[in-house]
XYZ file of C-alpha atoms in Angstrom:
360
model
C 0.000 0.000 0.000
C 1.428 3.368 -0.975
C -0.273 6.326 1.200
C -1.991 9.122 -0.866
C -0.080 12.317 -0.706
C -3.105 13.594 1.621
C -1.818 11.224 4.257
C 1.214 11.785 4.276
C 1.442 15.063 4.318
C -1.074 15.833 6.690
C 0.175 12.974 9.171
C 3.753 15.010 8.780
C 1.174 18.653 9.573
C -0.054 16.877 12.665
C 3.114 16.258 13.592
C 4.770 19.167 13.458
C 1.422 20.811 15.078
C 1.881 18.213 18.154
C 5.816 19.091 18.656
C 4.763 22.743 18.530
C 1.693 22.573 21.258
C 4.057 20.026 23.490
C 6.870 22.565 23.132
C 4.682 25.593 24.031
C 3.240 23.839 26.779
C 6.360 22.635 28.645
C 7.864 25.785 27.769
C 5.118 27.673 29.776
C 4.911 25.128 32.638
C 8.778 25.715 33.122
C 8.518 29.315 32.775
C 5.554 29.518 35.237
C 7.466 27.686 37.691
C 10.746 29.530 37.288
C 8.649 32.916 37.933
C 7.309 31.096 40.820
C 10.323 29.578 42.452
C 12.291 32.993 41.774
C 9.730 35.285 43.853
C 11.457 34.081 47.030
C 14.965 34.573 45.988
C 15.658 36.670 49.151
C 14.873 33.626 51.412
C 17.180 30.583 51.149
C 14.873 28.308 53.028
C 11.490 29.270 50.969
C 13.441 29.421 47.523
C 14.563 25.399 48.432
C 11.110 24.598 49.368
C 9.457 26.137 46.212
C 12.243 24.691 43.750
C 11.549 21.038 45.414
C 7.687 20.943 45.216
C 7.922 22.326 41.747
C 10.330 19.397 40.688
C 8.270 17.086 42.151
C 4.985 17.850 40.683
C 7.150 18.405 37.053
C 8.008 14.852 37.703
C 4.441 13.492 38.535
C 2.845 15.601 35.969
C 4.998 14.722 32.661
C 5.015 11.442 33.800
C 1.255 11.077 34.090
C 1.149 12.515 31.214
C 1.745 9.629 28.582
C -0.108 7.213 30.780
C -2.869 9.177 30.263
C -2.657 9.616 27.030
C -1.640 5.876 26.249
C -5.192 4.874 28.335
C -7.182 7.441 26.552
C -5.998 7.757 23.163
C -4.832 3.745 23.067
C -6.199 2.209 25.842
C -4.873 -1.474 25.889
C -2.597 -2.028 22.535
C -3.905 -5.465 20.988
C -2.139 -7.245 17.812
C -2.864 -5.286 14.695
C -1.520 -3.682 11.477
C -2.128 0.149 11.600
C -1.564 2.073 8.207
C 1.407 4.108 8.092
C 0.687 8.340 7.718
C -3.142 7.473 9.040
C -5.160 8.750 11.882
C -4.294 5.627 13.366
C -0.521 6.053 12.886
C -0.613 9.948 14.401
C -2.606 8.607 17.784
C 0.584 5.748 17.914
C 3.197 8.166 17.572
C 2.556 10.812 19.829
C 1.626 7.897 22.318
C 4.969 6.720 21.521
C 6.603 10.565 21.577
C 5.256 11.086 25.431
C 5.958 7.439 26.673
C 9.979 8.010 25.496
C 9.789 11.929 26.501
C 8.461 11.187 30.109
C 10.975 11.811 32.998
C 10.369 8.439 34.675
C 11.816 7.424 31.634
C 15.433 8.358 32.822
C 15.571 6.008 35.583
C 16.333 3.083 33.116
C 17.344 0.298 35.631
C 15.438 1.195 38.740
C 12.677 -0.450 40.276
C 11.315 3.395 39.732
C 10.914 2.459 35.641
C 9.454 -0.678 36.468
C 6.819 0.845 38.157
C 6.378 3.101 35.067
C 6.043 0.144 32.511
C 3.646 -1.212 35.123
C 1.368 1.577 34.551
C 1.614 1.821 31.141
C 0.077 -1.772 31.024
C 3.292 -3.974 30.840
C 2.949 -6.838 32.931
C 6.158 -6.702 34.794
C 7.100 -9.452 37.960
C 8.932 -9.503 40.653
C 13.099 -8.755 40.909
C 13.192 -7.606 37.285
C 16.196 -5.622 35.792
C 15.393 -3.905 32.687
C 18.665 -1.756 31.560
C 18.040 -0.856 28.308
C 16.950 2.469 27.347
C 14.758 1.599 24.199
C 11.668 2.090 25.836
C 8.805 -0.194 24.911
C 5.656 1.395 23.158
C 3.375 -1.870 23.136
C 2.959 -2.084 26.882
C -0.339 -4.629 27.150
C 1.889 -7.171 24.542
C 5.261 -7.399 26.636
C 5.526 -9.405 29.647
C 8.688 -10.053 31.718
C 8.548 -12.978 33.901
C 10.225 -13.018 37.309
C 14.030 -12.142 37.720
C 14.354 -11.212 34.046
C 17.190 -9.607 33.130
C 17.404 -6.967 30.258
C 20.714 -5.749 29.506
C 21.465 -2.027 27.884
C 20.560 -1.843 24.695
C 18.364 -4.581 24.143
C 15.449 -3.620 21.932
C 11.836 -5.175 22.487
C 9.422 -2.461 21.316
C 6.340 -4.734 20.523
C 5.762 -3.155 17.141
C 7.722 -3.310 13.444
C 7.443 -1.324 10.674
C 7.154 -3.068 7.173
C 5.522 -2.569 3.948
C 3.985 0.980 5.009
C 2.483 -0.565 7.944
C 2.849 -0.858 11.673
C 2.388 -4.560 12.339
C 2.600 -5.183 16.596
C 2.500 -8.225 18.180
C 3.196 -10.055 21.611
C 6.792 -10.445 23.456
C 6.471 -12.812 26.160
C 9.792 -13.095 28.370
C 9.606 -16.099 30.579
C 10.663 -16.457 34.612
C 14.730 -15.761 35.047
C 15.246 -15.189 31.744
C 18.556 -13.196 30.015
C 18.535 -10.790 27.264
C 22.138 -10.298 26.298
C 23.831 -6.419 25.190
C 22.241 -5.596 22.384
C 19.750 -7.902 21.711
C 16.387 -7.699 19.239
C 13.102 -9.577 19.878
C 10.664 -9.004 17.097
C 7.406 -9.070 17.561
C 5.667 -12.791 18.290
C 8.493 -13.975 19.933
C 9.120 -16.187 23.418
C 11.960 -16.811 25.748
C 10.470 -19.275 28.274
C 11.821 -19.915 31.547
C 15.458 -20.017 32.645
C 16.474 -19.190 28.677
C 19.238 -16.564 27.449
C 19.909 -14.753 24.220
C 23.605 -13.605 23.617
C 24.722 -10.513 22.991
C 23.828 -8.968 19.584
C 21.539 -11.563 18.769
C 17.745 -11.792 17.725
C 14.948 -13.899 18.001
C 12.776 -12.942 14.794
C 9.008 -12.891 14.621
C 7.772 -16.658 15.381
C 10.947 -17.902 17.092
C 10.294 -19.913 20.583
C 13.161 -19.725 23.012
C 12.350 -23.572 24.550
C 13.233 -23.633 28.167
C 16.150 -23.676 29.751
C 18.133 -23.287 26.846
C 20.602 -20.869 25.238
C 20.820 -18.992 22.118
C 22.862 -16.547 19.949
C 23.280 -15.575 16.521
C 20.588 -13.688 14.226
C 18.493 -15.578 13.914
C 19.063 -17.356 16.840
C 20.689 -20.611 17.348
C 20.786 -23.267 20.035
C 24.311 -23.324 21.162
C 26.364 -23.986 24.944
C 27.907 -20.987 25.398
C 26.500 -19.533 29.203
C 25.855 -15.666 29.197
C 24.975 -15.329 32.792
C 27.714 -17.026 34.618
C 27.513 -15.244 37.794
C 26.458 -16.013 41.424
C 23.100 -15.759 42.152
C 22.452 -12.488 45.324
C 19.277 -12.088 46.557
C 17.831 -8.761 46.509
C 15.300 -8.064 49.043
C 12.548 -5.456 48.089
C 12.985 -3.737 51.148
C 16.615 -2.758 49.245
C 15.049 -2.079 46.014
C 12.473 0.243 47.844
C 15.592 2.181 49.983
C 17.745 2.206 46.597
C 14.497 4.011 45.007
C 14.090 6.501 47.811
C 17.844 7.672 47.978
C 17.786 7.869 43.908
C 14.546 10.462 44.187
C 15.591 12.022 47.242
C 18.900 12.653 44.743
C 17.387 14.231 42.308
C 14.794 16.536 44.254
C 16.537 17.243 46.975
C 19.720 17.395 46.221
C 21.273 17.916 43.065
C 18.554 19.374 41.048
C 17.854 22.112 44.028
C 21.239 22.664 44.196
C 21.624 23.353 40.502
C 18.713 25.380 40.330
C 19.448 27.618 43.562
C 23.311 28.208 41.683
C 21.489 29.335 38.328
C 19.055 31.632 39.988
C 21.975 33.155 42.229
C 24.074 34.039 39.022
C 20.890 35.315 37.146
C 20.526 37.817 40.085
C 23.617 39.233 39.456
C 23.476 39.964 36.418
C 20.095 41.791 36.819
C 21.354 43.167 39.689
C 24.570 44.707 37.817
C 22.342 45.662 34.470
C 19.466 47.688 36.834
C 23.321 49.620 38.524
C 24.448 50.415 34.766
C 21.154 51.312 33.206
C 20.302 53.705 36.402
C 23.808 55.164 36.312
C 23.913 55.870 32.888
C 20.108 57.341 32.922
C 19.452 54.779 29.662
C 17.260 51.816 29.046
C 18.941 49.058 27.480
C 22.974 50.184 28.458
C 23.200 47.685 30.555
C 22.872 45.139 28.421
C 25.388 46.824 25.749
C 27.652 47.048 28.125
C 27.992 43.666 29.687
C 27.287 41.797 26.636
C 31.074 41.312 25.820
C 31.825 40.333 29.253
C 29.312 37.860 29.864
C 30.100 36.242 26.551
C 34.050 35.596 27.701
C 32.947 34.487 30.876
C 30.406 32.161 29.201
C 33.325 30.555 26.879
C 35.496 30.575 30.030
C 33.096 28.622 31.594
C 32.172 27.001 28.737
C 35.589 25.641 27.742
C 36.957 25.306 31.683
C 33.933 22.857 32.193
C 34.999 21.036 29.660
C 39.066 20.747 31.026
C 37.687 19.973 34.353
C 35.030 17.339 32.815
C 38.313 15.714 31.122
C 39.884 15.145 34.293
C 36.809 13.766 35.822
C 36.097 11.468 33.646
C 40.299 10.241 33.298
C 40.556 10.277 37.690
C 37.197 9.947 39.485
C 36.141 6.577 37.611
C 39.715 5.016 38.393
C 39.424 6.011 41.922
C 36.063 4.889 42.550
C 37.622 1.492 40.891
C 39.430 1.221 44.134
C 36.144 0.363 46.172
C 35.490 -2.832 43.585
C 36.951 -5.903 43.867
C 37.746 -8.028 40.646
C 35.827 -11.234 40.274
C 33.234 -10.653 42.794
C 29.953 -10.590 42.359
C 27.960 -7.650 43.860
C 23.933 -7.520 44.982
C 22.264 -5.236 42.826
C 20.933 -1.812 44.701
C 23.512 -1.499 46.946
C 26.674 1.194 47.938
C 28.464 -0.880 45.472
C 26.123 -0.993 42.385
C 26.137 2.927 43.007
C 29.780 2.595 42.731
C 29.362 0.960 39.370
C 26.517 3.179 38.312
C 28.532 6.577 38.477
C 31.526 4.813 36.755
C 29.555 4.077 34.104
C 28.223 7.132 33.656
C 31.080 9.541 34.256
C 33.735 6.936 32.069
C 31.463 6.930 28.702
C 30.683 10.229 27.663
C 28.964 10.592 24.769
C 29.587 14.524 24.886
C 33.463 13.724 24.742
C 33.160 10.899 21.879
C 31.547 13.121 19.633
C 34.302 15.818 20.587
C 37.305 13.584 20.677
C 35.552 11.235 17.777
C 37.646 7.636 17.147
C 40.897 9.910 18.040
């Protein structure tokens, strides 16, 4: 099927008009709660307080968001072939858009984005790790048995694109099963109980994982090879629940306050020396003239010193935090040490300094 030119250009017009209504909307929630926040610069204690109930309900709110706009535009997904550029389409893709735009989103790996999948319909059990940032859009068609394991990358989105048409179907993933690094499972596809998939491998749309066996290649083959030779830890869910807490706790009342409090304190300043220059001088809009060229060097100081000092963050802190890891031992998951080995694996692949540096 080849969609009229009507379609397709009017699916691309509804597009553009939903990125432009979503823009000015988050644009005017942020901007609303920046005025708010900022009114009680001149108190410390009130300024925290505002900056950490607005953060919060940004959190709830854009994260309700595409639940409740999966549930009303959607409701539950069910196997079907949508036309590409149709109606049908447009309601799947801005579904899609919020569900990957959401800020619940970012805590890939948490039992915090479990919950979210939970709500979104995905049936989700008990002591699953899901690390992979390809969020899935087919919620009600993916199920991940208890003490799955998803490793980064892995890409299980319960829909496929072919011949102009959106085709989605089921991914069932059975009780302590293993999705290796990298890893694609089409739509229709199992991996029964106790199973693994290798890294970079795919089960394509029909294939049965049988249980307790182990497969690699694309497609997939039987083969010996074990993927998840590790000792077994058991992770209670009162540690899940603490790791959660201290994570949002983090974020909110922490390091996002903190950020936040530094931005508005700079900002005040500068009004603060354009209002001096303006009144001195007796004209609107000298104040601005005449600190333009110094707040641009001290913006490319900044700018570039960040950058030095991000080097020598990323070469020192992850070695040093090395120290606290011993090799060959096997850690519980949601503990000081998985923090550990969270923050080296964020601060020792940047992807800001591989595009800089590029293969050099």
């Amino acid at each position: 099927r080849i969609p009229p030119n009507l379609e397709y250009y009017g699916c691309g017009a509804l597009q553009l008009l939903f990125y432009l209504l979503f823009g000015i909307f988050t644009l005017w929630v942020l901007t609303k709660g920046a005025m708010w926040t900022y009114a009680a610069i001149d108190n410390i204690a009130e300024l925290y307080a505002r900056i950490f109930v607005f953060l919060v309900a940004s959190f709830v709110g854009f994260s309700a968001l595409p639940i409740a706009a999966k549930w009303l535009l959607v409701g539950r997904w069910k196997q079907e072939v949508l036309p590409i550029w149709s109606l049908r389409y447009f309601r799947f893709w801005v579904v899609k858009m919020l569900i990957r735009s959401a800020p619940a989103a970012a805590f890939v790996g948490s039992p915090i984005y479990n919950v979210y999948l939970r709500l979104l319909g995905a049936r989700v059990g008990r002591n699953v790790v899901i690390e992979s940032r390809i969020i899935p859009v087919c919620t009600d068609l993916i199920s991940f048995g208890d003490n799955a394991v998803i490793r980064k990358e892995a890409v299980l989105t319960g829909y496929k694109a072919q011949s102009n048409r959106i085709h989605t179907g089921t991914v069932r993933i059975g009780d302590g099963a293993y999705v290796g690094v990298a890893s694609v499972l089409d739509i229709d596809t199992v991996m029964e109980d106790a199973t693994q998939l290798g890294h970079a491998s795919s089960l394509q749309s029909g294939q049965r994982a049988f249980e307790g066996k182990r497969y690699h290649g694309s497609p997939a083959e039987e083969t010996q090879a074990n993927f998840c030779g590790i000792d077994p830890k058991d992770c209670t869910p009162g540690r899940r629940t603490l790791y959660s807490a201290v994570q949002l706790t983090g974020v909110f009342a922490i390091y996002m306050p903190l950020f936040v409090m530094t931005l508005y304190y700079l900002y005040s300043q500068l009004v603060g020396q354009l209002n001096d220059i303006e009144f001195n001088l007796g004209a609107p809009g000298a104040g601005l003239v005449s600190l333009t060229i110094p707040v641009l060097l001290a913006s490319a100081v900044l700018f570039f010193g960040a950058l030095l000092v991000g080097l020598l963050i990323i070469g020192l802190v992850p070695r040093l935090l090395m120290l606290f890891l011993a090799r060959d031992k096997t850690y519980v998951l949601y503990g000081v040490h998985y923090a550990i080995y969270r923050a080296i694996v964020l601060l020792s692949n940047s992807p800001a300094y591989n595009l800089l540096f590029g293969d050099s």
